Amino acid sequence: MTSVQDRTTLPDRFDPGATERALYAAWESAGVLTADPAESSRARGTRSPFVVVIPPPNVTAVLHMGHGLNDTVQDVIVRWRRMAGDLTLWVPGTDHAGIATQNVVEKQLAAEGKTRFDLGRDAFVDRTKKFVEETGGVILQQLRALGCSCDWTRTAYTFSPELSRAVREAFVTLFERGLIYRGHRVIHWCPRCLTSLSDEEAEFNDENGNLYHITYPLVDDPSRSITIATTRPETMLADVAVAVHPDDDRYKDLVGKMVMLPVANRPIPIIADEYVDREFGTGALKITPAHDANDFEVGLRHKLDMPIVIDAEGKMISGDSLPTTQYSIPKTLLGLDRFEARKQVVIQLKGLGRLEKTEPRSHAVRRCYRCNTVVEPRLSDQWFVRMKPLAEPALAAVRDGRIRVLPERWEAVYIQWLEGIRDWNISRQLWWGHRVPVWYDGAGKPHAFREDPSPETIKKLDLKYQDEDVFDTWFSSWLWPLSTLGWPDKNAADLKAFYPTDVLVTAPEILFFWVARMIFAGYQFAGEAPFHTVYLHGTVRDTQHRKMSKSLGNGIDPLDVIKLYGADALRWTVVSGLGMGTDVILDPQDLEKSFAPGRNFVTKLWNIARFLLQNIGDRTPPALDTIDAKSFASADAWILSRLDAAIAECDAALGGARPPNGAWPLDERFRGLRLDEYAESARRFAWNELADWYVEAVKPRLQSASADGDVARAVLLHVFDQALRLLHPIVPFITEALWQRLPGRPAGAFIATAAWPRPRGGSVERAREFDRLREVVAGIRQIRGEYNVPPANMLNATIVGAPDLEPVIARERAFVTQLARTDITFAAAAPAGP
RNA sequence: GGGCGAAUAGCUCAGUUGGUUAGAGCACCUGCCUUACACGCAGGGGGUCGGGGGUUCGAGUCCCUCUUCGCCCACCA
């Protein structure tokens, strides 16, 4: 009787659920996933470091297919480099995700009928911290199920004491360098999150609205009026002027005159400003400095009042914080939501006969990227980073190839954005996040501190209070490659050994949010780019090409897939379908369709191994290198040459791991990391060449205990071992499970750290011979297929006119018989026949 | 409004610098439970390479134009 443990037998099927977890634990406990900084060639060691930092998922996130894609890609690259001999490190971690996490906790509070203000700042932060400690980081556990070979000893968190120190250091350094300033201006404000947002966080959407044409009568002569056009009539209550273009002949005589603002009933001047577009609407523009970023600029130029009529929650207000009481708004509008106020203002304008026309119009509306609320332009004081000086080296680095962005077209997008970059609003009116380390003195002057000021300092500088705001989440994640490696401690072992990192893998959506800013930070704080390659992959979509999302209910849970098909199947599907920059299309309604190919391939590998173990079992054949090439059969030479070709193809598809001499030469710049091509080359070798031809061809020889049988066993073992290695980065579990059962493996060895295959060279002549045999076999099979000739070994095929094949087939008749399922004889060649 | 990209087999995509009968996976059709594998094996059908025009001995590949999608950016209210 045989048991499962028997070396010569395997169960019928690979059971991922029963093996994946144990394999992962074995890697982890054997230290396969960790990297010792002392071994780095940048420290005392000799090994080239290869480092990837994970795009930190939100600490409250659970794994979705987007992560499945992103992290599989990283793991493939990391495992490839680990096998290639690099000192490989993949740093995992999570992001405290200020606004997103705060929203989650606020929702919980809302369910209890409370707001964060009921708790107060400290209690709210405590509660959030507790929530994160209790439920956060689930995703890190899930990444293990995916097979991600992260170094968990280095798990980082953007809100940890260490990383918080980095955030503070970065802010104070920029403050000292004059790259940070406090600005009073109109910013994007989310009335639901009650915080400001950066330009990137306020996303554009084209939406249908109305363009209202409103007539403002002249104070001098109410029979005359000027017509303005606006999509937001409710803001007219804060109008302080009407602007026309200085060269607009239609309005030249009106400049300087006063018009009476309807509804509000107060006079405002007509001014001239170059900003106005004569072609748009009526060529006359209402100016509302506190509620429109452009009007704010006009207001500054003309020294206009900047009354506010919409409060933080988007409700109409009056009086307070306004320069004079003249800006009070009608009682009927007080306290109304801005959209309701719009309706009411329109009704009132109609009643006054001041609404000339309403024109349906699609226009860009900005919405909060976290809660989708329409963003309100709001006049306020915020902290800004001057971006132009930071962007310059980042722009140069991409232009001269020190950093490449894949796929190529994103490089142009990157350059375009950097060329027109605007200052970054980094302060948020939230509670969950790094508090701005600024204290204001009695004169209102800000002082920035690396450490909280001592009582003596407070006294000396007459500090009154700390800034209430926290930083934009991205103000901590932009430091990620630095902070996770120990910066600002310039002597940190990891920083010396592993910075700069190598490849950054992420989605194009956060190219500006995160990737570009990390490059800024790299140059600003370390004088060096944080990585040399940015790999931007596509998006996971359903069959209708819609993004997978919770709200659409078209998502696929990666854990379901892992349970049903195994992690390898998931990884295979994702990688093999991943053209450079193309989206991955999956069918949430039909997991079988999407993931069966991966599972089937895994099963194929399993079955090759079953065959191999049955035929080799415990008898370890001689090492391939000890075999004289002369004793190879043509099939041996052929599969060895195909292996060399497959290795070369995989290497070519993967490309160079790092830029030679610090910058990517043009001919290499956009090559490499073609993971789908790599996957296909490795698959073709294992399945279409090794399994379909070699395994079949070698069957008769394995029956014998002769020397030739040993040659066959040695070659079979070698090429399967190499195939497993080529495939390991993509399907780590099955390859590790099988590789460990191969005869002759030393105890404690892992394919995860086994050497990446290299071409060995060999006789091409003998390989060609086998190609001739394959042609013959293919010919016979074709005829059999077309004429439906039943399979039978007694069938006799006669080959005419190929005398050069005769000796080959005579020698390797067993192959041909096996492969073609027929016997072969030769007829005399017809003389000079076509 | 500015910039970029894509349209190739029913579906998802490859097709490097223009060069012999345009490829892969899935799907489909026909045989086959051949002692590793039916999650498999063998064979097969299927494309006017979005439309039109041009350059060339030769174009899926270069140029122009039209159509349709997609992406990024943007202060026309």
Short mmCIF file of N, CA and C in Angstrom, two decimals, chain A residues 701-812:
data_model
loop_
_atom_site.label_atom_id
_atom_site.label_comp_id
_atom_site.label_asym_id
_atom_site.label_seq_id
_atom_site.Cartn_x
_atom_site.Cartn_y
_atom_site.Cartn_z
N ARG A 701 11.23 5.12 -22.79
CA ARG A 701 12.57 4.98 -22.24
C ARG A 701 12.55 4.81 -20.73
N LEU A 702 11.54 5.36 -20.11
CA LEU A 702 11.48 5.27 -18.65
C LEU A 702 11.17 3.86 -18.17
N GLN A 703 10.66 3.03 -19.09
CA GLN A 703 10.35 1.66 -18.70
C GLN A 703 11.62 0.89 -18.36
N SER A 704 12.71 1.31 -18.98
CA SER A 704 13.93 0.50 -18.83
C SER A 704 14.81 1.04 -17.71
N ALA A 705 15.53 0.12 -17.12
CA ALA A 705 16.47 0.49 -16.06
C ALA A 705 17.87 0.73 -16.67
N SER A 706 17.92 0.82 -18.00
CA SER A 706 19.20 0.97 -18.69
C SER A 706 19.81 2.34 -18.43
N ALA A 707 21.00 2.52 -18.94
CA ALA A 707 21.67 3.81 -18.83
C ALA A 707 20.85 4.88 -19.51
N ASP A 708 20.24 4.54 -20.65
CA ASP A 708 19.42 5.51 -21.36
C ASP A 708 18.21 5.92 -20.52
N GLY A 709 17.69 4.99 -19.76
CA GLY A 709 16.60 5.33 -18.87
C GLY A 709 17.05 6.36 -17.84
N ASP A 710 18.25 6.21 -17.36
CA ASP A 710 18.78 7.18 -16.39
C ASP A 710 18.97 8.55 -17.03
N VAL A 711 19.43 8.55 -18.28
CA VAL A 711 19.56 9.84 -18.98
C VAL A 711 18.21 10.51 -19.05
N ALA A 712 17.22 9.75 -19.46
CA ALA A 712 15.87 10.32 -19.58
C ALA A 712 15.39 10.86 -18.24
N ARG A 713 15.61 10.08 -17.19
CA ARG A 713 15.18 10.52 -15.86
C ARG A 713 15.90 11.79 -15.43
N ALA A 714 17.20 11.84 -15.74
CA ALA A 714 17.98 13.01 -15.36
C ALA A 714 17.48 14.26 -16.09
N VAL A 715 17.22 14.10 -17.38
CA VAL A 715 16.77 15.25 -18.16
C VAL A 715 15.37 15.67 -17.70
N LEU A 716 14.51 14.70 -17.52
CA LEU A 716 13.16 15.02 -17.09
C LEU A 716 13.16 15.77 -15.76
N LEU A 717 13.94 15.26 -14.84
CA LEU A 717 14.01 15.91 -13.53
C LEU A 717 14.55 17.33 -13.66
N HIS A 718 15.58 17.46 -14.48
CA HIS A 718 16.19 18.79 -14.64
C HIS A 718 15.22 19.78 -15.26
N VAL A 719 14.60 19.42 -16.35
CA VAL A 719 13.76 20.42 -17.03
C VAL A 719 12.51 20.73 -16.21
N PHE A 720 12.01 19.77 -15.47
CA PHE A 720 10.84 20.07 -14.65
C PHE A 720 11.24 20.98 -13.49
N ASP A 721 12.36 20.68 -12.90
CA ASP A 721 12.88 21.55 -11.84
C ASP A 721 13.02 22.99 -12.35
N GLN A 722 13.58 23.13 -13.54
CA GLN A 722 13.80 24.47 -14.09
C GLN A 722 12.47 25.15 -14.45
N ALA A 723 11.54 24.35 -14.94
CA ALA A 723 10.23 24.91 -15.26
C ALA A 723 9.56 25.43 -13.99
N LEU A 724 9.67 24.67 -12.92
CA LEU A 724 9.08 25.11 -11.65
C LEU A 724 9.72 26.42 -11.20
N ARG A 725 11.02 26.51 -11.38
CA ARG A 725 11.69 27.75 -10.97
C ARG A 725 11.19 28.93 -11.80
N LEU A 726 11.08 28.72 -13.11
CA LEU A 726 10.60 29.83 -13.95
C LEU A 726 9.20 30.27 -13.53
N LEU A 727 8.43 29.34 -13.06
CA LEU A 727 7.03 29.65 -12.74
C LEU A 727 6.83 30.10 -11.30
N HIS A 728 7.81 29.83 -10.47
CA HIS A 728 7.59 30.09 -9.05
C HIS A 728 7.12 31.51 -8.71
N PRO A 729 7.70 32.55 -9.30
CA PRO A 729 7.22 33.88 -8.94
C PRO A 729 5.73 34.08 -9.19
N ILE A 730 5.19 33.38 -10.17
CA ILE A 730 3.77 33.58 -10.49
C ILE A 730 2.90 32.66 -9.65
N VAL A 731 3.28 31.39 -9.57
CA VAL A 731 2.48 30.42 -8.81
C VAL A 731 3.35 29.80 -7.72
N PRO A 732 3.57 30.55 -6.64
CA PRO A 732 4.57 30.14 -5.65
C PRO A 732 4.22 28.88 -4.87
N PHE A 733 2.92 28.68 -4.63
CA PHE A 733 2.56 27.57 -3.75
C PHE A 733 2.74 26.21 -4.42
N ILE A 734 2.16 26.03 -5.58
CA ILE A 734 2.26 24.72 -6.24
C ILE A 734 3.71 24.40 -6.56
N THR A 735 4.46 25.42 -6.98
CA THR A 735 5.85 25.15 -7.37
C THR A 735 6.68 24.77 -6.15
N GLU A 736 6.40 25.43 -5.01
CA GLU A 736 7.15 25.05 -3.80
C GLU A 736 6.75 23.65 -3.35
N ALA A 737 5.47 23.38 -3.39
CA ALA A 737 4.99 22.07 -2.94
C ALA A 737 5.61 20.95 -3.77
N LEU A 738 5.68 21.14 -5.05
CA LEU A 738 6.22 20.09 -5.93
C LEU A 738 7.74 20.02 -5.87
N TRP A 739 8.34 21.18 -5.87
CA TRP A 739 9.81 21.23 -5.89
C TRP A 739 10.40 20.52 -4.69
N GLN A 740 9.73 20.68 -3.55
CA GLN A 740 10.23 20.05 -2.34
C GLN A 740 10.13 18.53 -2.39
N ARG A 741 9.29 18.01 -3.24
CA ARG A 741 9.16 16.56 -3.33
C ARG A 741 10.06 15.95 -4.39
N LEU A 742 10.72 16.79 -5.16
CA LEU A 742 11.60 16.24 -6.19
C LEU A 742 12.74 15.48 -5.53
N PRO A 743 13.15 14.38 -6.14
CA PRO A 743 14.24 13.60 -5.57
C PRO A 743 15.53 14.44 -5.50
N GLY A 744 16.27 14.23 -4.45
CA GLY A 744 17.58 14.87 -4.36
C GLY A 744 17.56 16.26 -3.77
N ARG A 745 16.40 16.71 -3.27
CA ARG A 745 16.37 18.04 -2.65
C ARG A 745 16.96 17.96 -1.26
N PRO A 746 17.93 18.82 -0.95
CA PRO A 746 18.43 18.85 0.41
C PRO A 746 17.33 19.35 1.36
N ALA A 747 17.33 18.85 2.56
CA ALA A 747 16.34 19.28 3.54
C ALA A 747 16.49 20.77 3.80
N GLY A 748 15.37 21.43 3.97
CA GLY A 748 15.41 22.85 4.30
C GLY A 748 15.62 23.77 3.12
N ALA A 749 15.69 23.21 1.92
CA ALA A 749 15.85 24.08 0.74
C ALA A 749 14.48 24.52 0.24
N PHE A 750 14.43 25.73 -0.28
CA PHE A 750 13.17 26.26 -0.81
C PHE A 750 13.37 26.69 -2.24
N ILE A 751 12.36 26.44 -3.05
CA ILE A 751 12.44 26.97 -4.42
C ILE A 751 12.40 28.49 -4.37
N ALA A 752 11.79 29.04 -3.32
CA ALA A 752 11.70 30.49 -3.19
C ALA A 752 13.06 31.16 -3.18
N THR A 753 14.07 30.42 -2.73
CA THR A 753 15.42 30.99 -2.74
C THR A 753 16.36 30.19 -3.64
N ALA A 754 15.79 29.30 -4.45
CA ALA A 754 16.61 28.55 -5.41
C ALA A 754 17.04 29.48 -6.54
N ALA A 755 18.10 29.11 -7.20
CA ALA A 755 18.66 29.99 -8.23
C ALA A 755 17.74 30.09 -9.45
N TRP A 756 17.60 31.28 -9.96
CA TRP A 756 16.86 31.53 -11.19
C TRP A 756 17.59 30.84 -12.34
N PRO A 757 16.85 30.16 -13.23
CA PRO A 757 17.49 29.39 -14.31
C PRO A 757 18.36 30.24 -15.23
N ARG A 758 19.39 29.57 -15.74
CA ARG A 758 20.22 30.21 -16.76
C ARG A 758 20.36 29.24 -17.93
N PRO A 759 20.40 29.76 -19.13
CA PRO A 759 20.59 28.88 -20.29
C PRO A 759 21.91 28.14 -20.16
N ARG A 760 21.93 26.85 -20.55
CA ARG A 760 23.17 26.08 -20.41
C ARG A 760 23.83 25.79 -21.75
N GLY A 761 23.12 26.06 -22.84
CA GLY A 761 23.70 25.77 -24.15
C GLY A 761 23.66 24.28 -24.42
N GLY A 762 23.86 23.88 -25.65
CA GLY A 762 23.82 22.46 -25.97
C GLY A 762 23.69 22.26 -27.46
N SER A 763 23.62 21.00 -27.84
CA SER A 763 23.61 20.69 -29.26
C SER A 763 22.30 21.12 -29.92
N VAL A 764 22.45 21.97 -30.88
CA VAL A 764 21.27 22.41 -31.61
C VAL A 764 20.94 21.39 -32.70
N GLU A 765 21.95 20.67 -33.16
CA GLU A 765 21.75 19.68 -34.22
C GLU A 765 20.77 18.60 -33.79
N ARG A 766 21.07 18.02 -32.62
CA ARG A 766 20.20 16.95 -32.13
C ARG A 766 18.78 17.48 -31.88
N ALA A 767 18.70 18.73 -31.44
CA ALA A 767 17.39 19.32 -31.20
C ALA A 767 16.62 19.42 -32.51
N ARG A 768 17.29 19.80 -33.59
CA ARG A 768 16.63 19.92 -34.90
C ARG A 768 16.11 18.57 -35.36
N GLU A 769 16.88 17.55 -35.04
CA GLU A 769 16.46 16.21 -35.40
C GLU A 769 15.07 15.91 -34.82
N PHE A 770 14.91 16.29 -33.56
CA PHE A 770 13.63 16.03 -32.92
C PHE A 770 12.53 16.88 -33.54
N ASP A 771 12.90 18.06 -34.00
CA ASP A 771 11.89 18.88 -34.67
C ASP A 771 11.39 18.19 -35.93
N ARG A 772 12.30 17.50 -36.63
CA ARG A 772 11.88 16.74 -37.82
C ARG A 772 10.90 15.64 -37.42
N LEU A 773 11.23 14.97 -36.33
CA LEU A 773 10.33 13.92 -35.85
C LEU A 773 8.97 14.49 -35.50
N ARG A 774 8.98 15.66 -34.90
CA ARG A 774 7.70 16.29 -34.53
C ARG A 774 6.88 16.60 -35.77
N GLU A 775 7.57 17.01 -36.83
CA GLU A 775 6.84 17.30 -38.06
C GLU A 775 6.17 16.03 -38.59
N VAL A 776 6.92 14.96 -38.54
CA VAL A 776 6.37 13.69 -39.02
C VAL A 776 5.15 13.31 -38.17
N VAL A 777 5.33 13.41 -36.88
CA VAL A 777 4.24 13.04 -35.98
C VAL A 777 3.03 13.94 -36.21
N ALA A 778 3.30 15.24 -36.37
CA ALA A 778 2.18 16.17 -36.59
C ALA A 778 1.45 15.82 -37.87
N GLY A 779 2.22 15.43 -38.87
CA GLY A 779 1.61 15.06 -40.14
C GLY A 779 0.70 13.85 -39.99
N ILE A 780 1.20 12.87 -39.29
CA ILE A 780 0.39 11.66 -39.09
C ILE A 780 -0.86 11.97 -38.28
N ARG A 781 -0.67 12.78 -37.23
CA ARG A 781 -1.82 13.13 -36.39
C ARG A 781 -2.88 13.87 -37.18
N GLN A 782 -2.40 14.74 -38.06
CA GLN A 782 -3.35 15.53 -38.85
C GLN A 782 -4.20 14.62 -39.71
N ILE A 783 -3.53 13.69 -40.35
CA ILE A 783 -4.27 12.76 -41.22
C ILE A 783 -5.24 11.93 -40.38
N ARG A 784 -4.76 11.49 -39.23
CA ARG A 784 -5.62 10.69 -38.36
C ARG A 784 -6.83 11.48 -37.91
N GLY A 785 -6.57 12.76 -37.59
CA GLY A 785 -7.67 13.60 -37.14
C GLY A 785 -8.69 13.84 -38.24
N GLU A 786 -8.18 14.18 -39.40
CA GLU A 786 -9.07 14.54 -40.49
C GLU A 786 -9.88 13.34 -40.99
N TYR A 787 -9.26 12.17 -40.96
CA TYR A 787 -9.96 10.99 -41.47
C TYR A 787 -10.54 10.12 -40.37
N ASN A 788 -10.46 10.69 -39.15
CA ASN A 788 -11.02 9.96 -38.02
C ASN A 788 -10.50 8.53 -37.90
N VAL A 789 -9.20 8.43 -38.05
CA VAL A 789 -8.61 7.09 -37.92
C VAL A 789 -8.54 6.76 -36.44
N PRO A 790 -9.07 5.66 -36.03
CA PRO A 790 -9.10 5.33 -34.61
C PRO A 790 -7.69 5.10 -34.08
N PRO A 791 -7.47 5.36 -32.79
CA PRO A 791 -6.14 5.19 -32.22
C PRO A 791 -5.81 3.71 -32.09
N ALA A 792 -4.70 3.35 -32.62
CA ALA A 792 -4.29 1.94 -32.50
C ALA A 792 -2.84 1.85 -32.90
N ASN A 793 -2.10 1.17 -32.09
CA ASN A 793 -0.68 1.09 -32.36
C ASN A 793 -0.36 0.22 -33.57
N MET A 794 -1.30 -0.65 -33.89
CA MET A 794 -1.01 -1.53 -35.01
C MET A 794 -1.11 -0.81 -36.34
N LEU A 795 -1.71 0.40 -36.29
CA LEU A 795 -1.83 1.15 -37.53
C LEU A 795 -0.44 1.41 -38.11
N ASN A 796 -0.36 1.26 -39.39
CA ASN A 796 0.94 1.40 -40.02
C ASN A 796 0.94 2.54 -41.01
N ALA A 797 1.82 3.52 -40.73
CA ALA A 797 1.95 4.62 -41.68
C ALA A 797 3.19 4.39 -42.52
N THR A 798 3.07 4.75 -43.77
CA THR A 798 4.21 4.59 -44.66
C THR A 798 4.67 5.96 -45.12
N ILE A 799 5.94 6.21 -44.91
CA ILE A 799 6.47 7.51 -45.29
C ILE A 799 7.23 7.36 -46.59
N VAL A 800 6.91 8.26 -47.47
CA VAL A 800 7.51 8.19 -48.80
C VAL A 800 8.38 9.42 -49.03
N GLY A 801 9.54 9.22 -49.57
CA GLY A 801 10.33 10.35 -50.07
C GLY A 801 11.06 11.13 -49.00
N ALA A 802 11.40 10.51 -47.88
CA ALA A 802 12.17 11.22 -46.87
C ALA A 802 13.32 10.34 -46.38
N PRO A 803 14.26 10.06 -47.27
CA PRO A 803 15.32 9.12 -46.90
C PRO A 803 16.17 9.61 -45.73
N ASP A 804 16.27 10.94 -45.56
CA ASP A 804 17.10 11.45 -44.46
C ASP A 804 16.46 11.17 -43.11
N LEU A 805 15.13 10.95 -43.12
CA LEU A 805 14.46 10.68 -41.86
C LEU A 805 14.63 9.23 -41.41
N GLU A 806 14.91 8.40 -42.41
CA GLU A 806 14.92 6.97 -42.14
C GLU A 806 15.82 6.57 -40.97
N PRO A 807 17.07 7.01 -40.99
CA PRO A 807 17.93 6.61 -39.86
C PRO A 807 17.47 7.20 -38.53
N VAL A 808 16.95 8.40 -38.58
CA VAL A 808 16.50 9.05 -37.34
C VAL A 808 15.35 8.27 -36.73
N ILE A 809 14.39 7.98 -37.59
CA ILE A 809 13.23 7.26 -37.08
C ILE A 809 13.60 5.85 -36.68
N ALA A 810 14.51 5.27 -37.45
CA ALA A 810 14.94 3.93 -37.10
C ALA A 810 15.50 3.91 -35.69
N ARG A 811 16.24 4.94 -35.38
CA ARG A 811 16.87 4.99 -34.06
C ARG A 811 15.85 5.32 -32.98
N GLU A 812 14.92 6.19 -33.30
CA GLU A 812 14.02 6.67 -32.25
C GLU A 812 12.59 6.28 -32.54
#
